[in-house]
Amino acid sequence: MKLQKIIFAFIILFISFQIHFGQERKSDLYLFDSVTEPNCEYLLNRLDSQAVEIQNNPESVGYIVIFGGSNPVENQFIERFVRSHFVMKKQDKNRFITLTTKGDEKTKIEFWISKRGGKPLINEIKFDYILENISKPVLFVQDAVEIADNDGKLIFFGDCAACCLRTINIYVLSEFLKVNPKINAQITIKNKSKKGADKLAKLILDEAEKEFQIESNRLKIKYGGKGQWNVSDEYLNKLSDVEIWLVPQKQK
């Protein structure tokens, strides 16, 4: 009888310890912030705020959990933006960890902070490039694009501050075309002159075909007129408006 009481007391003590330990683990991890359908400015602000909090607590780790929405293009660009932000800021990759999982209709991002090793309990799912049941064009990117000389080689890059979540990226475009063989890319370039648009079109085609092996018959580029940068400002006049759509191929 005495032995049974001892065993019972030990079980109660063990259960109490487990409950206490579980509470400690739970309090170790807390939700710092969250946002649904983030815009560029707000997302940057939240990432920087979380970074300050982590840097002020040397033992802490930050988790950014991206719950993918129904738009695979948006999911890819947001994930790339978050990951590249930490690289650009030269943050310790072991203290700033990005996780992706399936969400609802809209993209959602949660910012977690862990002090003693806790981790958000999610089913990690890698975002894919599959566009299912596409019957009409899907916007890939809208961006203001600049051409520059890089050690004697002309390059192009997105230069639209308001478009920072989605900037022109031929690699990502190539991945969508690779995974979705029945979809083509339609590219419209607006520039103050047809000559300027043709110059950018050639650079885009060269990168697409030579670096990422996109077949030329899957790319259609057209001149869309002068665009919004037909102004007196010398710098703005160098920009082109670029719009890329993923378009289902016509059935033969």
PDB file of C-alpha atoms in Angstrom:
ATOM      1  CA  MET A   1       0.000   0.000   0.000  1.00  0.00           C
ATOM      2  CA  LYS A   2       2.804   2.356   0.904  1.00  0.00           C
ATOM      3  CA  LEU A   3       4.552   1.511  -2.375  1.00  0.00           C
ATOM      4  CA  GLN A   4       1.382   2.319  -4.310  1.00  0.00           C
ATOM      5  CA  LYS A   5       1.188   5.741  -2.635  1.00  0.00           C
ATOM      6  CA  ILE A   6       4.789   6.429  -3.556  1.00  0.00           C
ATOM      7  CA  ILE A   7       4.163   5.435  -7.176  1.00  0.00           C
ATOM      8  CA  PHE A   8       0.995   7.548  -7.295  1.00  0.00           C
ATOM      9  CA  ALA A   9       2.842  10.561  -5.856  1.00  0.00           C
ATOM     10  CA  PHE A  10       5.597  10.095  -8.438  1.00  0.00           C
ATOM     11  CA  ILE A  11       3.046  10.027 -11.289  1.00  0.00           C
ATOM     12  CA  ILE A  12       1.403  13.217 -10.020  1.00  0.00           C
ATOM     13  CA  LEU A  13       4.808  14.880  -9.778  1.00  0.00           C
ATOM     14  CA  PHE A  14       5.728  13.750 -13.302  1.00  0.00           C
ATOM     15  CA  ILE A  15       2.460  15.032 -14.766  1.00  0.00           C
ATOM     16  CA  SER A  16       2.905  18.379 -12.995  1.00  0.00           C
ATOM     17  CA  PHE A  17       6.423  18.638 -14.381  1.00  0.00           C
ATOM     18  CA  GLN A  18       5.197  17.888 -17.894  1.00  0.00           C
ATOM     19  CA  ILE A  19       2.481  20.524 -17.653  1.00  0.00           C
ATOM     20  CA  HIS A  20       4.932  23.081 -16.288  1.00  0.00           C
ATOM     21  CA  PHE A  21       7.522  22.194 -18.939  1.00  0.00           C
ATOM     22  CA  GLY A  22       4.891  22.446 -21.667  1.00  0.00           C
ATOM     23  CA  GLN A  23       3.866  25.866 -20.442  1.00  0.00           C
ATOM     24  CA  GLU A  24       7.460  26.986 -20.391  1.00  0.00           C
ATOM     25  CA  ARG A  25       7.947  25.754 -23.950  1.00  0.00           C
ATOM     26  CA  LYS A  26       4.772  27.482 -25.061  1.00  0.00           C
ATOM     27  CA  SER A  27       5.737  30.785 -23.480  1.00  0.00           C
ATOM     28  CA  ASP A  28       9.149  30.467 -25.094  1.00  0.00           C
ATOM     29  CA  LEU A  29       7.552  31.022 -28.527  1.00  0.00           C
ATOM     30  CA  TYR A  30       5.278  33.973 -29.174  1.00  0.00           C
ATOM     31  CA  LEU A  31       3.592  35.597 -32.148  1.00  0.00           C
ATOM     32  CA  PHE A  32       5.251  38.961 -32.738  1.00  0.00           C
ATOM     33  CA  ASP A  33       3.005  40.114 -35.580  1.00  0.00           C
ATOM     34  CA  SER A  34       0.997  38.917 -38.579  1.00  0.00           C
ATOM     35  CA  VAL A  35      -0.268  40.380 -41.837  1.00  0.00           C
ATOM     36  CA  THR A  36      -2.617  39.253 -44.611  1.00  0.00           C
ATOM     37  CA  GLU A  37      -1.946  40.274 -48.219  1.00  0.00           C
ATOM     38  CA  PRO A  38       1.118  42.360 -47.296  1.00  0.00           C
ATOM     39  CA  ASN A  39       2.195  45.360 -49.299  1.00  0.00           C
ATOM     40  CA  CYS A  40       5.859  46.195 -49.814  1.00  0.00           C
ATOM     41  CA  GLU A  41       6.205  48.973 -47.246  1.00  0.00           C
ATOM     42  CA  TYR A  42       4.408  47.145 -44.444  1.00  0.00           C
ATOM     43  CA  LEU A  43       6.290  43.897 -44.989  1.00  0.00           C
ATOM     44  CA  LEU A  44       9.637  45.680 -44.906  1.00  0.00           C
ATOM     45  CA  ASN A  45       8.621  47.429 -41.701  1.00  0.00           C
ATOM     46  CA  ARG A  46       7.588  44.167 -40.012  1.00  0.00           C
ATOM     47  CA  LEU A  47      10.764  42.349 -41.094  1.00  0.00           C
ATOM     48  CA  ASP A  48      12.936  45.172 -39.748  1.00  0.00           C
ATOM     49  CA  SER A  49      10.960  45.404 -36.491  1.00  0.00           C
ATOM     50  CA  GLN A  50      11.324  41.686 -35.911  1.00  0.00           C
ATOM     51  CA  ALA A  51      15.056  41.920 -36.653  1.00  0.00           C
ATOM     52  CA  VAL A  52      15.495  44.651 -34.023  1.00  0.00           C
ATOM     53  CA  GLU A  53      13.655  42.522 -31.453  1.00  0.00           C
ATOM     54  CA  ILE A  54      15.874  39.531 -32.192  1.00  0.00           C
ATOM     55  CA  GLN A  55      19.084  41.542 -32.134  1.00  0.00           C
ATOM     56  CA  ASN A  56      18.106  42.943 -28.723  1.00  0.00           C
ATOM     57  CA  ASN A  57      17.791  39.366 -27.434  1.00  0.00           C
ATOM     58  CA  PRO A  58      20.995  37.505 -28.454  1.00  0.00           C
ATOM     59  CA  GLU A  59      19.565  34.044 -27.655  1.00  0.00           C
ATOM     60  CA  SER A  60      16.360  34.484 -29.657  1.00  0.00           C
ATOM     61  CA  VAL A  61      15.477  33.205 -33.126  1.00  0.00           C
ATOM     62  CA  GLY A  62      12.933  34.657 -35.540  1.00  0.00           C
ATOM     63  CA  TYR A  63      10.584  32.593 -37.685  1.00  0.00           C
ATOM     64  CA  ILE A  64       8.713  33.984 -40.660  1.00  0.00           C
ATOM     65  CA  VAL A  65       5.875  31.645 -41.601  1.00  0.00           C
ATOM     66  CA  ILE A  66       4.353  32.256 -45.034  1.00  0.00           C
ATOM     67  CA  PHE A  67       0.915  30.751 -45.543  1.00  0.00           C
ATOM     68  CA  GLY A  68       0.572  30.556 -49.312  1.00  0.00           C
ATOM     69  CA  GLY A  69      -2.575  31.911 -50.939  1.00  0.00           C
ATOM     70  CA  SER A  70      -4.323  30.715 -54.078  1.00  0.00           C
ATOM     71  CA  ASN A  71      -1.961  32.588 -56.434  1.00  0.00           C
ATOM     72  CA  PRO A  72       1.256  30.568 -57.014  1.00  0.00           C
ATOM     73  CA  VAL A  73       2.970  33.576 -58.639  1.00  0.00           C
ATOM     74  CA  GLU A  74       2.416  35.751 -55.591  1.00  0.00           C
ATOM     75  CA  ASN A  75       3.562  32.959 -53.275  1.00  0.00           C
ATOM     76  CA  GLN A  76       6.866  32.601 -55.135  1.00  0.00           C
ATOM     77  CA  PHE A  77       7.595  36.320 -55.192  1.00  0.00           C
ATOM     78  CA  ILE A  78       6.791  36.871 -51.518  1.00  0.00           C
ATOM     79  CA  GLU A  79       8.980  33.959 -50.430  1.00  0.00           C
ATOM     80  CA  ARG A  80      11.875  35.180 -52.584  1.00  0.00           C
ATOM     81  CA  PHE A  81      11.447  38.715 -51.232  1.00  0.00           C
ATOM     82  CA  VAL A  82      11.571  37.577 -47.599  1.00  0.00           C
ATOM     83  CA  ARG A  83      14.578  35.301 -48.105  1.00  0.00           C
ATOM     84  CA  SER A  84      16.525  37.858 -50.152  1.00  0.00           C
ATOM     85  CA  HIS A  85      15.813  40.554 -47.558  1.00  0.00           C
ATOM     86  CA  PHE A  86      17.815  38.657 -44.930  1.00  0.00           C
ATOM     87  CA  VAL A  87      20.633  38.006 -47.384  1.00  0.00           C
ATOM     88  CA  MET A  88      20.761  41.687 -48.334  1.00  0.00           C
ATOM     89  CA  LYS A  89      20.800  42.688 -44.656  1.00  0.00           C
ATOM     90  CA  LYS A  90      23.495  40.052 -43.986  1.00  0.00           C
ATOM     91  CA  GLN A  91      21.485  38.498 -41.190  1.00  0.00           C
ATOM     92  CA  ASP A  92      22.501  35.206 -39.572  1.00  0.00           C
ATOM     93  CA  LYS A  93      20.515  32.544 -41.446  1.00  0.00           C
ATOM     94  CA  ASN A  94      20.373  30.460 -38.250  1.00  0.00           C
ATOM     95  CA  ARG A  95      18.512  33.231 -36.428  1.00  0.00           C
ATOM     96  CA  PHE A  96      16.130  34.276 -39.209  1.00  0.00           C
ATOM     97  CA  ILE A  97      14.284  31.244 -40.528  1.00  0.00           C
ATOM     98  CA  THR A  98      11.620  31.259 -43.244  1.00  0.00           C
ATOM     99  CA  LEU A  99       8.997  28.508 -43.325  1.00  0.00           C
ATOM    100  CA  THR A 100       6.314  27.974 -45.971  1.00  0.00           C
ATOM    101  CA  THR A 101       3.037  26.110 -45.759  1.00  0.00           C
ATOM    102  CA  LYS A 102      -0.391  25.933 -47.341  1.00  0.00           C
ATOM    103  CA  GLY A 103      -2.859  28.648 -46.396  1.00  0.00           C
ATOM    104  CA  ASP A 104      -6.259  29.887 -47.498  1.00  0.00           C
ATOM    105  CA  GLU A 105      -7.325  32.084 -50.392  1.00  0.00           C
ATOM    106  CA  LYS A 106      -5.138  35.018 -49.339  1.00  0.00           C
ATOM    107  CA  THR A 107      -1.445  35.053 -48.526  1.00  0.00           C
ATOM    108  CA  LYS A 108      -0.711  35.472 -44.822  1.00  0.00           C
ATOM    109  CA  ILE A 109       2.584  35.967 -42.989  1.00  0.00           C
ATOM    110  CA  GLU A 110       3.223  35.364 -39.298  1.00  0.00           C
ATOM    111  CA  PHE A 111       6.299  36.643 -37.452  1.00  0.00           C
ATOM    112  CA  TRP A 112       7.330  34.480 -34.495  1.00  0.00           C
ATOM    113  CA  ILE A 113      10.078  34.937 -31.932  1.00  0.00           C
ATOM    114  CA  SER A 114      11.576  32.043 -29.991  1.00  0.00           C
ATOM    115  CA  LYS A 115      13.754  32.545 -26.930  1.00  0.00           C
ATOM    116  CA  ARG A 116      14.780  28.986 -26.061  1.00  0.00           C
ATOM    117  CA  GLY A 117      14.411  26.819 -29.123  1.00  0.00           C
ATOM    118  CA  GLY A 118      10.662  26.635 -29.678  1.00  0.00           C
ATOM    119  CA  LYS A 119       9.442  26.399 -33.264  1.00  0.00           C
ATOM    120  CA  PRO A 120       6.043  27.120 -34.869  1.00  0.00           C
ATOM    121  CA  LEU A 121       4.115  23.866 -35.248  1.00  0.00           C
ATOM    122  CA  ILE A 122       3.194  23.810 -38.912  1.00  0.00           C
ATOM    123  CA  ASN A 123       3.224  21.279 -41.702  1.00  0.00           C
ATOM    124  CA  GLU A 124       5.991  22.674 -43.881  1.00  0.00           C
ATOM    125  CA  ILE A 125       5.071  22.651 -47.573  1.00  0.00           C
ATOM    126  CA  LYS A 126       7.312  23.960 -50.335  1.00  0.00           C
ATOM    127  CA  PHE A 127       5.628  26.338 -52.775  1.00  0.00           C
ATOM    128  CA  ASP A 128       5.436  24.958 -56.304  1.00  0.00           C
ATOM    129  CA  TYR A 129       5.097  26.569 -59.752  1.00  0.00           C
ATOM    130  CA  ILE A 130       1.986  24.710 -60.855  1.00  0.00           C
ATOM    131  CA  LEU A 131      -0.818  26.793 -62.364  1.00  0.00           C
ATOM    132  CA  GLU A 132      -3.922  24.647 -62.214  1.00  0.00           C
ATOM    133  CA  ASN A 133      -6.990  25.040 -64.429  1.00  0.00           C
ATOM    134  CA  ILE A 134      -5.786  28.276 -66.005  1.00  0.00           C
ATOM    135  CA  SER A 135      -8.282  29.445 -68.628  1.00  0.00           C
ATOM    136  CA  LYS A 136      -7.326  33.131 -68.797  1.00  0.00           C
ATOM    137  CA  PRO A 137      -4.112  35.186 -68.523  1.00  0.00           C
ATOM    138  CA  VAL A 138      -2.433  35.447 -65.105  1.00  0.00           C
ATOM    139  CA  LEU A 139      -0.371  38.516 -64.251  1.00  0.00           C
ATOM    140  CA  PHE A 140       3.275  37.632 -63.650  1.00  0.00           C
ATOM    141  CA  VAL A 141       4.767  41.076 -63.073  1.00  0.00           C
ATOM    142  CA  GLN A 142       4.349  44.803 -63.642  1.00  0.00           C
ATOM    143  CA  ASP A 143       7.536  46.771 -63.171  1.00  0.00           C
ATOM    144  CA  ALA A 144       9.479  49.855 -64.164  1.00  0.00           C
ATOM    145  CA  VAL A 145      12.704  48.568 -65.716  1.00  0.00           C
ATOM    146  CA  GLU A 146      16.026  50.291 -66.198  1.00  0.00           C
ATOM    147  CA  ILE A 147      18.939  49.415 -68.460  1.00  0.00           C
ATOM    148  CA  ALA A 148      22.446  50.000 -67.100  1.00  0.00           C
ATOM    149  CA  ASP A 149      26.042  49.375 -68.105  1.00  0.00           C
ATOM    150  CA  ASN A 150      27.771  46.845 -65.852  1.00  0.00           C
ATOM    151  CA  ASP A 151      31.490  46.713 -66.714  1.00  0.00           C
ATOM    152  CA  GLY A 152      30.776  47.035 -70.400  1.00  0.00           C
ATOM    153  CA  LYS A 153      27.764  44.696 -70.397  1.00  0.00           C
ATOM    154  CA  LEU A 154      24.223  45.972 -70.588  1.00  0.00           C
ATOM    155  CA  ILE A 155      21.903  44.619 -67.891  1.00  0.00           C
ATOM    156  CA  PHE A 156      18.307  45.342 -66.902  1.00  0.00           C
ATOM    157  CA  PHE A 157      16.646  45.381 -63.499  1.00  0.00           C
ATOM    158  CA  GLY A 158      13.379  46.371 -61.856  1.00  0.00           C
ATOM    159  CA  ASP A 159      13.297  49.906 -60.519  1.00  0.00           C
ATOM    160  CA  CYS A 160       9.745  50.351 -59.270  1.00  0.00           C
ATOM    161  CA  ALA A 161       9.754  51.083 -55.516  1.00  0.00           C
ATOM    162  CA  ALA A 162       6.041  50.364 -55.215  1.00  0.00           C
ATOM    163  CA  CYS A 163       6.499  47.019 -57.002  1.00  0.00           C
ATOM    164  CA  CYS A 164       9.230  45.665 -54.734  1.00  0.00           C
ATOM    165  CA  LEU A 165       7.371  42.449 -53.901  1.00  0.00           C
ATOM    166  CA  ARG A 166       7.205  41.596 -57.599  1.00  0.00           C
ATOM    167  CA  THR A 167      10.109  42.729 -59.743  1.00  0.00           C
ATOM    168  CA  ILE A 168      11.081  41.410 -63.160  1.00  0.00           C
ATOM    169  CA  ASN A 169      12.755  38.026 -62.756  1.00  0.00           C
ATOM    170  CA  ILE A 170      13.388  35.858 -65.807  1.00  0.00           C
ATOM    171  CA  TYR A 171      14.511  32.889 -63.707  1.00  0.00           C
ATOM    172  CA  VAL A 172      11.141  32.695 -61.936  1.00  0.00           C
ATOM    173  CA  LEU A 173       9.421  33.158 -65.295  1.00  0.00           C
ATOM    174  CA  SER A 174      11.413  30.253 -66.731  1.00  0.00           C
ATOM    175  CA  GLU A 175      10.383  28.003 -63.836  1.00  0.00           C
ATOM    176  CA  PHE A 176       6.695  28.699 -64.411  1.00  0.00           C
ATOM    177  CA  LEU A 177       7.046  28.010 -68.120  1.00  0.00           C
ATOM    178  CA  LYS A 178       9.016  24.836 -67.462  1.00  0.00           C
ATOM    179  CA  VAL A 179       6.454  23.393 -65.060  1.00  0.00           C
ATOM    180  CA  ASN A 180       3.464  24.536 -67.141  1.00  0.00           C
ATOM    181  CA  PRO A 181       4.206  23.486 -70.752  1.00  0.00           C
ATOM    182  CA  LYS A 182       0.837  24.716 -72.063  1.00  0.00           C
ATOM    183  CA  ILE A 183       1.431  28.308 -70.985  1.00  0.00           C
ATOM    184  CA  ASN A 184       3.341  31.053 -72.794  1.00  0.00           C
ATOM    185  CA  ALA A 185       4.589  34.481 -71.705  1.00  0.00           C
ATOM    186  CA  GLN A 186       3.246  37.679 -73.222  1.00  0.00           C
ATOM    187  CA  ILE A 187       5.496  40.691 -72.605  1.00  0.00           C
ATOM    188  CA  THR A 188       4.490  44.292 -73.258  1.00  0.00           C
ATOM    189  CA  ILE A 189       7.150  47.010 -73.146  1.00  0.00           C
ATOM    190  CA  LYS A 190       6.330  50.711 -73.035  1.00  0.00           C
ATOM    191  CA  ASN A 191       9.054  53.256 -73.670  1.00  0.00           C
ATOM    192  CA  LYS A 192       9.224  56.817 -74.939  1.00  0.00           C
ATOM    193  CA  SER A 193      10.618  55.374 -78.190  1.00  0.00           C
ATOM    194  CA  LYS A 194      10.230  52.140 -80.112  1.00  0.00           C
ATOM    195  CA  LYS A 195      14.022  51.975 -80.306  1.00  0.00           C
ATOM    196  CA  GLY A 196      14.327  52.013 -76.508  1.00  0.00           C
ATOM    197  CA  ALA A 197      11.702  49.293 -76.192  1.00  0.00           C
ATOM    198  CA  ASP A 198      13.468  47.132 -78.778  1.00  0.00           C
ATOM    199  CA  LYS A 199      16.742  47.516 -76.895  1.00  0.00           C
ATOM    200  CA  LEU A 200      15.182  46.185 -73.699  1.00  0.00           C
ATOM    201  CA  ALA A 201      13.311  43.459 -75.602  1.00  0.00           C
ATOM    202  CA  LYS A 202      16.600  42.146 -76.987  1.00  0.00           C
ATOM    203  CA  LEU A 203      18.163  42.002 -73.513  1.00  0.00           C
ATOM    204  CA  ILE A 204      15.148  40.150 -72.121  1.00  0.00           C
ATOM    205  CA  LEU A 205      15.123  37.652 -74.995  1.00  0.00           C
ATOM    206  CA  ASP A 206      18.882  37.043 -74.739  1.00  0.00           C
ATOM    207  CA  GLU A 207      18.644  36.282 -71.028  1.00  0.00           C
ATOM    208  CA  ALA A 208      15.533  34.167 -71.430  1.00  0.00           C
ATOM    209  CA  GLU A 209      16.877  32.039 -74.267  1.00  0.00           C
ATOM    210  CA  LYS A 210      20.593  31.828 -73.473  1.00  0.00           C
ATOM    211  CA  GLU A 211      20.656  31.725 -69.660  1.00  0.00           C
ATOM    212  CA  PHE A 212      17.360  29.994 -68.885  1.00  0.00           C
ATOM    213  CA  GLN A 213      16.706  28.043 -72.101  1.00  0.00           C
ATOM    214  CA  ILE A 214      13.216  29.406 -72.667  1.00  0.00           C
ATOM    215  CA  GLU A 215      12.091  28.516 -76.185  1.00  0.00           C
ATOM    216  CA  SER A 216      11.573  31.601 -78.336  1.00  0.00           C
ATOM    217  CA  ASN A 217       8.129  30.440 -79.485  1.00  0.00           C
ATOM    218  CA  ARG A 218       6.916  30.644 -75.874  1.00  0.00           C
ATOM    219  CA  LEU A 219       7.723  34.347 -75.603  1.00  0.00           C
ATOM    220  CA  LYS A 220       5.779  37.086 -77.335  1.00  0.00           C
ATOM    221  CA  ILE A 221       7.069  40.645 -76.956  1.00  0.00           C
ATOM    222  CA  LYS A 222       5.271  43.712 -78.242  1.00  0.00           C
ATOM    223  CA  TYR A 223       5.647  47.488 -78.051  1.00  0.00           C
ATOM    224  CA  GLY A 224       2.868  49.046 -76.001  1.00  0.00           C
ATOM    225  CA  GLY A 225       3.451  52.726 -76.703  1.00  0.00           C
ATOM    226  CA  LYS A 226       5.254  55.505 -74.848  1.00  0.00           C
ATOM    227  CA  GLY A 227       4.063  54.687 -71.343  1.00  0.00           C
ATOM    228  CA  GLN A 228       4.140  56.925 -68.288  1.00  0.00           C
ATOM    229  CA  TRP A 229       7.807  57.908 -68.406  1.00  0.00           C
ATOM    230  CA  ASN A 230       7.588  60.198 -71.434  1.00  0.00           C
ATOM    231  CA  VAL A 231       8.526  63.180 -69.283  1.00  0.00           C
ATOM    232  CA  SER A 232      11.227  65.843 -69.115  1.00  0.00           C
ATOM    233  CA  ASP A 233      13.122  64.195 -66.236  1.00  0.00           C
ATOM    234  CA  GLU A 234      16.303  62.670 -67.694  1.00  0.00           C
ATOM    235  CA  TYR A 235      16.436  59.714 -65.288  1.00  0.00           C
ATOM    236  CA  LEU A 236      12.757  58.791 -65.568  1.00  0.00           C
ATOM    237  CA  ASN A 237      13.021  58.945 -69.337  1.00  0.00           C
ATOM    238  CA  LYS A 238      15.380  55.967 -69.199  1.00  0.00           C
ATOM    239  CA  LEU A 239      12.735  53.721 -67.666  1.00  0.00           C
ATOM    240  CA  SER A 240      10.440  51.312 -69.448  1.00  0.00           C
ATOM    241  CA  ASP A 241       7.145  49.916 -68.201  1.00  0.00           C
ATOM    242  CA  VAL A 242       7.132  46.135 -68.477  1.00  0.00           C
ATOM    243  CA  GLU A 243       4.089  43.923 -68.058  1.00  0.00           C
ATOM    244  CA  ILE A 244       4.316  40.137 -68.295  1.00  0.00           C
ATOM    245  CA  TRP A 245       1.323  37.800 -68.391  1.00  0.00           C
ATOM    246  CA  LEU A 246       1.230  34.014 -68.294  1.00  0.00           C
ATOM    247  CA  VAL A 247      -1.152  33.074 -71.098  1.00  0.00           C
ATOM    248  CA  PRO A 248      -2.724  29.673 -71.850  1.00  0.00           C
ATOM    249  CA  GLN A 249      -1.782  28.398 -75.293  1.00  0.00           C
ATOM    250  CA  LYS A 250      -4.562  28.302 -77.845  1.00  0.00           C
ATOM    251  CA  GLN A 251      -5.982  24.863 -78.458  1.00  0.00           C
ATOM    252  CA  LYS A 252      -5.288  23.570 -81.951  1.00  0.00           C
TER     253      LYS A 252
END
